[in-house]
Tab-separated table of C-alpha atoms in Angstrom:
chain	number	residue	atom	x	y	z
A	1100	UNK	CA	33.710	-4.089	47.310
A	1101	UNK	CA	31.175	-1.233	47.880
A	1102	UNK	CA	27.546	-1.745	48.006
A	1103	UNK	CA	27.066	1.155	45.195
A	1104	UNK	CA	29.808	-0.441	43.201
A	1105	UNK	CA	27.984	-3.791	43.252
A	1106	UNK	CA	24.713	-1.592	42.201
A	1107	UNK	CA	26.419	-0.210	39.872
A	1108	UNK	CA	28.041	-3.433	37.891
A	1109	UNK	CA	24.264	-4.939	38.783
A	1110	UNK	CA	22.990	-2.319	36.378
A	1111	UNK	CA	25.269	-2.417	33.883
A	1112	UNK	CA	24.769	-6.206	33.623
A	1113	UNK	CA	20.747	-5.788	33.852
A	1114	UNK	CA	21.360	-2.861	30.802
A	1115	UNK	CA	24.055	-5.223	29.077
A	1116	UNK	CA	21.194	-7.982	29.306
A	1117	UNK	CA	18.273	-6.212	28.023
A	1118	UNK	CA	19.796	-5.287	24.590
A	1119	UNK	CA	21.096	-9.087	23.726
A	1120	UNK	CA	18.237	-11.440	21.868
A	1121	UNK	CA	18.306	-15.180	21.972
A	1122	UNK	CA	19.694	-15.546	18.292
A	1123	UNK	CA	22.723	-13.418	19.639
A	1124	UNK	CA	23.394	-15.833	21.288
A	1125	UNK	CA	22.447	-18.876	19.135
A	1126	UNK	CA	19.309	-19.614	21.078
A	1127	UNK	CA	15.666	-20.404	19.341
A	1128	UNK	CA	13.866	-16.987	21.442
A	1129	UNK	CA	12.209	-19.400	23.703
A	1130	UNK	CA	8.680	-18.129	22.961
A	1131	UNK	CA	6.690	-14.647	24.377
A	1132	UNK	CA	8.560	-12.202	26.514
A	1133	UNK	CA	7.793	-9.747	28.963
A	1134	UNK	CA	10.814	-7.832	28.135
A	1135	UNK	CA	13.524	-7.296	25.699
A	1136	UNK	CA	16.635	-9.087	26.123
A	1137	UNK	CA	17.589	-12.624	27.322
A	1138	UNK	CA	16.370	-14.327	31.011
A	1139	UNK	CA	18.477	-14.083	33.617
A	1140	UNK	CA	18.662	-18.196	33.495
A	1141	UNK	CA	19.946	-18.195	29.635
A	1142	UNK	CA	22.851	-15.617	30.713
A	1143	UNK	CA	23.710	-18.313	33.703
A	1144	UNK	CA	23.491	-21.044	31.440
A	1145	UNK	CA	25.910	-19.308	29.230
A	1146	UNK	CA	28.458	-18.185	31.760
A	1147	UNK	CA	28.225	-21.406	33.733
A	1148	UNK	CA	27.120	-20.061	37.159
A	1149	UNK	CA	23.582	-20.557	38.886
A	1150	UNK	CA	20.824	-18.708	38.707
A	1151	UNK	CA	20.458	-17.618	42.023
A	1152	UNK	CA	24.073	-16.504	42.194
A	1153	UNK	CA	23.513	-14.594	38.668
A	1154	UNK	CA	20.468	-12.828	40.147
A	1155	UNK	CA	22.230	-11.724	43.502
A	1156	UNK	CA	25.075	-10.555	41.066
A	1157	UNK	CA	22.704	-8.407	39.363
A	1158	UNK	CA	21.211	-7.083	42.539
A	1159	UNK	CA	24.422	-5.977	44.257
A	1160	UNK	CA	24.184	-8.829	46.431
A	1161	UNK	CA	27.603	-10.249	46.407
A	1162	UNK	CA	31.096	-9.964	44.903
A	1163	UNK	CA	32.570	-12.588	42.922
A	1164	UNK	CA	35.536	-13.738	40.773
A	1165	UNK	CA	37.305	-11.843	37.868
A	1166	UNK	CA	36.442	-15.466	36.086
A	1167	UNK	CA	32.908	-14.803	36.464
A	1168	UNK	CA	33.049	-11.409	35.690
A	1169	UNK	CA	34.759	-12.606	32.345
A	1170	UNK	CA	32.507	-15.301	31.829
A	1171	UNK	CA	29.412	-12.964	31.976
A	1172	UNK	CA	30.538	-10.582	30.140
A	1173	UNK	CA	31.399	-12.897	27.333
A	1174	UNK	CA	27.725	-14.482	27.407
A	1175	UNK	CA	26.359	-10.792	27.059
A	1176	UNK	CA	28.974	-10.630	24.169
A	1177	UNK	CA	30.120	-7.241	25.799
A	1178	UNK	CA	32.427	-5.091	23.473
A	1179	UNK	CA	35.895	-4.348	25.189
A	1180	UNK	CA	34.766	-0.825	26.509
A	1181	UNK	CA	32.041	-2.618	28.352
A	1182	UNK	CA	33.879	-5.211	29.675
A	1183	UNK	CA	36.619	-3.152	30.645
A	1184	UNK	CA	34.225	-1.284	32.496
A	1185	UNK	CA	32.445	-3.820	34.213
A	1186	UNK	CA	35.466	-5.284	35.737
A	1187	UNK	CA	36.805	-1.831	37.033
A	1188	UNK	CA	33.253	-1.815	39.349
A	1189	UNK	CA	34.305	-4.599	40.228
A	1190	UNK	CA	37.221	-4.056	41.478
A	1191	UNK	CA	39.650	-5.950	39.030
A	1192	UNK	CA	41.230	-3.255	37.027
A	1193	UNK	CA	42.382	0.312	38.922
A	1194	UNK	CA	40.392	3.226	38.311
A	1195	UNK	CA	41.962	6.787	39.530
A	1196	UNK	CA	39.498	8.261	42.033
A	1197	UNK	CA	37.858	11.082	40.197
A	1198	UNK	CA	39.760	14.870	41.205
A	1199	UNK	CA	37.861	17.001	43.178
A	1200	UNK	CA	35.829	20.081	42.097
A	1201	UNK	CA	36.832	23.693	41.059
A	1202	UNK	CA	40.368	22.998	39.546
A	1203	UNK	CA	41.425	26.192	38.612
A	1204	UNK	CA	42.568	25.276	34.578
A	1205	UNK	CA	45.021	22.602	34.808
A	1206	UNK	CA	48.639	22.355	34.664
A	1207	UNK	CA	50.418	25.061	33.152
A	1208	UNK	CA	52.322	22.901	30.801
A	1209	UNK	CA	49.002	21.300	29.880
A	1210	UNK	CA	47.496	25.344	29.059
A	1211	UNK	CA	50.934	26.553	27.249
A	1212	UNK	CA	50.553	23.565	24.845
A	1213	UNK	CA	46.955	24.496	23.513
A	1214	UNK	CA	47.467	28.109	23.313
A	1215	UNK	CA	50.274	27.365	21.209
A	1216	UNK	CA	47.957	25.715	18.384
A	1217	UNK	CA	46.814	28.656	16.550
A	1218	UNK	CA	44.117	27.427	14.470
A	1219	UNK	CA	43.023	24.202	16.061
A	1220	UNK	CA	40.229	25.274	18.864
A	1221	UNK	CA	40.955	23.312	22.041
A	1222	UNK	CA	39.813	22.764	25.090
A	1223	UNK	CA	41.170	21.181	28.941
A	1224	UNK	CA	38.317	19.063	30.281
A	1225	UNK	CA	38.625	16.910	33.583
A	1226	UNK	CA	37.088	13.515	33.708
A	1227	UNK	CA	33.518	14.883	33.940
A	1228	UNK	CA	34.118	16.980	30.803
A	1229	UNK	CA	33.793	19.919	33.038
A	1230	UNK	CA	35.460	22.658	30.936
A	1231	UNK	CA	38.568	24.287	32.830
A	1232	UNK	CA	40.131	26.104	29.976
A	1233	UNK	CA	40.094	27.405	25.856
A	1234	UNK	CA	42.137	28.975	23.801
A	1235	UNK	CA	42.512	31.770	21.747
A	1236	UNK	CA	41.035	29.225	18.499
A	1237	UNK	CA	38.563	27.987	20.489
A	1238	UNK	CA	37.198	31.751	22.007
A	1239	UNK	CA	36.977	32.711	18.322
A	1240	UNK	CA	34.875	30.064	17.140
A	1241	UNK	CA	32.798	29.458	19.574
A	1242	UNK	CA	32.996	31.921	22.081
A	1243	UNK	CA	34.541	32.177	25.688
A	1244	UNK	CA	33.202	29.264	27.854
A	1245	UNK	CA	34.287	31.305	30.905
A	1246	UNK	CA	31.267	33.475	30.429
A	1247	UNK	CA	29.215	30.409	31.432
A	1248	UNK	CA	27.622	29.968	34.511
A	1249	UNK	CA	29.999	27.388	37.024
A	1250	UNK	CA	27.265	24.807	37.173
A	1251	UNK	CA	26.690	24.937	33.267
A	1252	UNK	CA	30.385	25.107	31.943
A	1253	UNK	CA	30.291	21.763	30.716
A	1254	UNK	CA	31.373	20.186	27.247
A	1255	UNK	CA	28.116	18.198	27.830
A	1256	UNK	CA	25.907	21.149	28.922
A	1257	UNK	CA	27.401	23.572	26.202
A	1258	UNK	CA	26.666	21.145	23.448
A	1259	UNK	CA	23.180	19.958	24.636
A	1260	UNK	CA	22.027	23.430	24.819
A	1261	UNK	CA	23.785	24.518	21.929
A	1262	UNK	CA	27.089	26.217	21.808
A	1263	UNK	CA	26.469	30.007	22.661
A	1264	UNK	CA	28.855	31.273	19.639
A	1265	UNK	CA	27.432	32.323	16.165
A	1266	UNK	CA	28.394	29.227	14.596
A	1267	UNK	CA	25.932	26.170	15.535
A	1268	UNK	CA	26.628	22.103	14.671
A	1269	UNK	CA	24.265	20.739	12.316
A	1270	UNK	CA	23.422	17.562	13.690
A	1271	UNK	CA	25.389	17.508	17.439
A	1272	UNK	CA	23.348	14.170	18.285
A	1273	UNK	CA	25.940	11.774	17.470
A	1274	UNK	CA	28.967	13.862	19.191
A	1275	UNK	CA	26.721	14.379	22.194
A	1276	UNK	CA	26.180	10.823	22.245
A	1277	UNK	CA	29.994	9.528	21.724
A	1278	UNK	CA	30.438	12.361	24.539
A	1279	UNK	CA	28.167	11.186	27.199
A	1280	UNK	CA	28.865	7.594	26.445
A	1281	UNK	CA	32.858	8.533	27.252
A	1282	UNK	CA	31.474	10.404	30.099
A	1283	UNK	CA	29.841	7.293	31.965
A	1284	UNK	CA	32.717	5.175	31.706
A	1285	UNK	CA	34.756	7.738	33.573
A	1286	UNK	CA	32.207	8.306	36.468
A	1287	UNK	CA	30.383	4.835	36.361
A	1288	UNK	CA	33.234	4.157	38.878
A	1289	UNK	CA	32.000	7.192	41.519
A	1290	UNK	CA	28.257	6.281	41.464
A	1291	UNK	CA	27.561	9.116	44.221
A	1292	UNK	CA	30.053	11.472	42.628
A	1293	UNK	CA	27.876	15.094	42.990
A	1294	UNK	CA	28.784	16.524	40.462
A	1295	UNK	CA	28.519	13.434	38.005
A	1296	UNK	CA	25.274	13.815	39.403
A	1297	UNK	CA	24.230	17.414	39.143
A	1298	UNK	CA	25.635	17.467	35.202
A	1299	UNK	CA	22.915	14.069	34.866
A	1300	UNK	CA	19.998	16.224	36.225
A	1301	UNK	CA	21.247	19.355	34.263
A	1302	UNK	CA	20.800	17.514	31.164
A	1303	UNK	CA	17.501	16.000	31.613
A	1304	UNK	CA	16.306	19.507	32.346
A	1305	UNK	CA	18.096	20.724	29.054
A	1306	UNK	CA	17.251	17.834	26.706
A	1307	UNK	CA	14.194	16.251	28.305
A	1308	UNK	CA	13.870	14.635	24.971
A	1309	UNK	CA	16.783	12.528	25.111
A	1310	UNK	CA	16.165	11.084	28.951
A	1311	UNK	CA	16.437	7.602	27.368
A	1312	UNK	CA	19.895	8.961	26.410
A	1313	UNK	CA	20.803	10.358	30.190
A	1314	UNK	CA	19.061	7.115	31.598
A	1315	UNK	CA	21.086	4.878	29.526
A	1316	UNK	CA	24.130	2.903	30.956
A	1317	UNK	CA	26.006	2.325	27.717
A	1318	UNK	CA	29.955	3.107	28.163
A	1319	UNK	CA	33.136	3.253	24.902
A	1320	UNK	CA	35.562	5.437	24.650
A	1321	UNK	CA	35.119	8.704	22.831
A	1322	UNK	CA	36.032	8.269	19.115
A	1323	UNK	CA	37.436	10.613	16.870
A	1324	UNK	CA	33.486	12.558	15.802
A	1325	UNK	CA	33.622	14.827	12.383
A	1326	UNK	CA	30.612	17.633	12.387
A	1327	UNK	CA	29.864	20.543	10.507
A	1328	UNK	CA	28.960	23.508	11.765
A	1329	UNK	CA	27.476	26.460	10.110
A	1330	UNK	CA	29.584	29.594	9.614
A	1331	UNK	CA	27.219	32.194	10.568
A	1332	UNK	CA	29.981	34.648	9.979
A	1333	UNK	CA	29.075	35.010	6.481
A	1334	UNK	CA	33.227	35.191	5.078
A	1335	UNK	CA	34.604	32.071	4.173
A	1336	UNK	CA	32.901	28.612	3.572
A	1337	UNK	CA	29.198	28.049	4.452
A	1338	UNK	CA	30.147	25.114	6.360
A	1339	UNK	CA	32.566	24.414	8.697
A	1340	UNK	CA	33.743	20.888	8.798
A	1341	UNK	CA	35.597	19.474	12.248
A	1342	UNK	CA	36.931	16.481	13.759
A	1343	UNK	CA	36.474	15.941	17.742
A	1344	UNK	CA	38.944	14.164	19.530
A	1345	UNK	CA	39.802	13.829	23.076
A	1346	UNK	CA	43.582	13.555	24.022
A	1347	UNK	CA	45.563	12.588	26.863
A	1348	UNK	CA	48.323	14.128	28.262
A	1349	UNK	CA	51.413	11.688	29.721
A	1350	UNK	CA	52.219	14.536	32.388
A	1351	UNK	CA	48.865	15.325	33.162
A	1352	UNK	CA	46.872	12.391	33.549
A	1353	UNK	CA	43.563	13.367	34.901
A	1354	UNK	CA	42.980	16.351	32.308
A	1355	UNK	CA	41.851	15.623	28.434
A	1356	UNK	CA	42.013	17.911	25.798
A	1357	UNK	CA	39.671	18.228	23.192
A	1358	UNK	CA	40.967	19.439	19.905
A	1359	UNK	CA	39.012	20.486	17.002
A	1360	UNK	CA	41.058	19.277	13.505
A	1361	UNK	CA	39.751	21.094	10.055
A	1362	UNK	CA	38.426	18.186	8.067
A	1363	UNK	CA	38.827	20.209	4.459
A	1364	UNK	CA	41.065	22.295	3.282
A	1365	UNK	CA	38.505	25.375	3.407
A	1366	UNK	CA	37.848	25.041	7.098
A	1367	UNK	CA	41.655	25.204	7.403
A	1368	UNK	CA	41.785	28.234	5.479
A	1369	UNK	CA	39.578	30.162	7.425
A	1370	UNK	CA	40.819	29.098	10.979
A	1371	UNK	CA	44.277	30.869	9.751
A	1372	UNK	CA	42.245	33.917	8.469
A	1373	UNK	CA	40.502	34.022	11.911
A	1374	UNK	CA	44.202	33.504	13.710
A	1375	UNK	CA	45.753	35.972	11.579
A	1376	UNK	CA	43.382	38.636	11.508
A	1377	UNK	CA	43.636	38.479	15.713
């Protein structure tokens, strides 16, 4: 196992730990604490190994059994995107090595099928939410996301900066966060990945008010995230109302699309106006 994967599942046990309290666990709290969270002896206790062995475990010490792994991740009462995740660093579930940089837009198949959807904006991300490709829904809404700088075109990026089109979300907090939570439990895996990196610095520089946010080592996969968005256009409804979701193509396994569903039938409505009238 490599020494940043054992870092890696260290610190996602250490972050696991710290948001866990004693009467999670059916324990009395134990008195004053220095910090938030259970002792690294209660989460031995619980999962039956020593302390010493827990604590080299959470210092990327040593490698140990997919019973262990199980074990802890019970006692930390891990959800199954979690625990999932920390078995994948380390090393009991297969995790496709992330693709390189500067894929030109995906497969073709994978582009044919979201220009074909008129009025639902899309988008082909790779596994860093890197943006690769729009269509013709998507351009119209929100504006071409080839006209952003390489480093910058990034679902994250575009949405933590605000999306350069006339029509901004409301309240983008809780799709950034659904987002950037999906986002670490693809590249948790490729701790020195660059670019995973570079998009992590990019955003503390954008949102320096969220760093607990870009610090944090929560992982889930992306849920289905409604918004609304104002429509600056002034025709139309004075809201938009969306749905977020993040697809998979069978063919094409390392790209995900991100479609943009009306939520109401006046959203719907105007996406056909907006197809129609191009």
């Amino acid at each position: 196992m490599d020494v940043s994967l054992r870092r890696e599942l260290g610190a996602h046990l250490r972050a696991a730990r710290a948001v866990v309290t004693p009467q999670d666990v059916g324990l009395s709290g134990g008195g004053r604490r220095r910090a938030p969270g259970l002792r690294r002896e209660e989460v031995a206790a619980l999962a039956g190994v020593s302390v010493a062995w827990y604590t080299w475990l959470e210092q990327g010490r040593v490698t140990t059994s997919r019973q262990v792994v199980d074990a802890v991740c019970r006692a930390l009462r891990m959800g199954p995107d979690a625990h999932r995740h920390a078995l994948s660093l380390a090393g009991f579930l297969p995790t496709a090595p992330l693709a390189g940089q500067g894929r030109a837009a995906g497969s073709p198949e994978s582009r044919k099928l979201i220009d074909s959807w008129r009025t639902t904006p899309s988008l082909l991300l790779d596994e860093r939410l890197d943006i690769m490709a729009g269509n013709a829904a998507h351009h119209r809404l929100w504006g071409d996301p080839g006209d952003l700088p390489d480093e910058r075109r990034n679902l994250l990026l575009w949405l933590a900066s605000g999306p350069p089109g006339a029509n901004p979300v409301a309240d983008p907090e809780p799709l950034l966060r659904g987002l950037y939570e999906h986002f670490r439990t693809a590249v948790g895996h490729a701790p020195d990945d660059r670019r995973a990196l570079d998009i992590i610095r990019l955003l503390h520089q954008e949102r320096p008010d969220a760093a607990h946010w870009w610090q944090c080592r929560a992982v889930a996969s992306f849920r289905p995230t409604t918004v609304e968005a104002t429509n600056a256009a002034g025709t139309g409804p004075g809201t938009l109302t969306l749905t977020f979701s993040l697809l998979r193509p069978v063919a094409d396994a390392d790209v995900l699309l991100l479609t943009q569903t009306p939520d109401d039938s006046a959203t719907a409505e105007l996406l056909e106006r907006l197809a129609t009238a191009h």
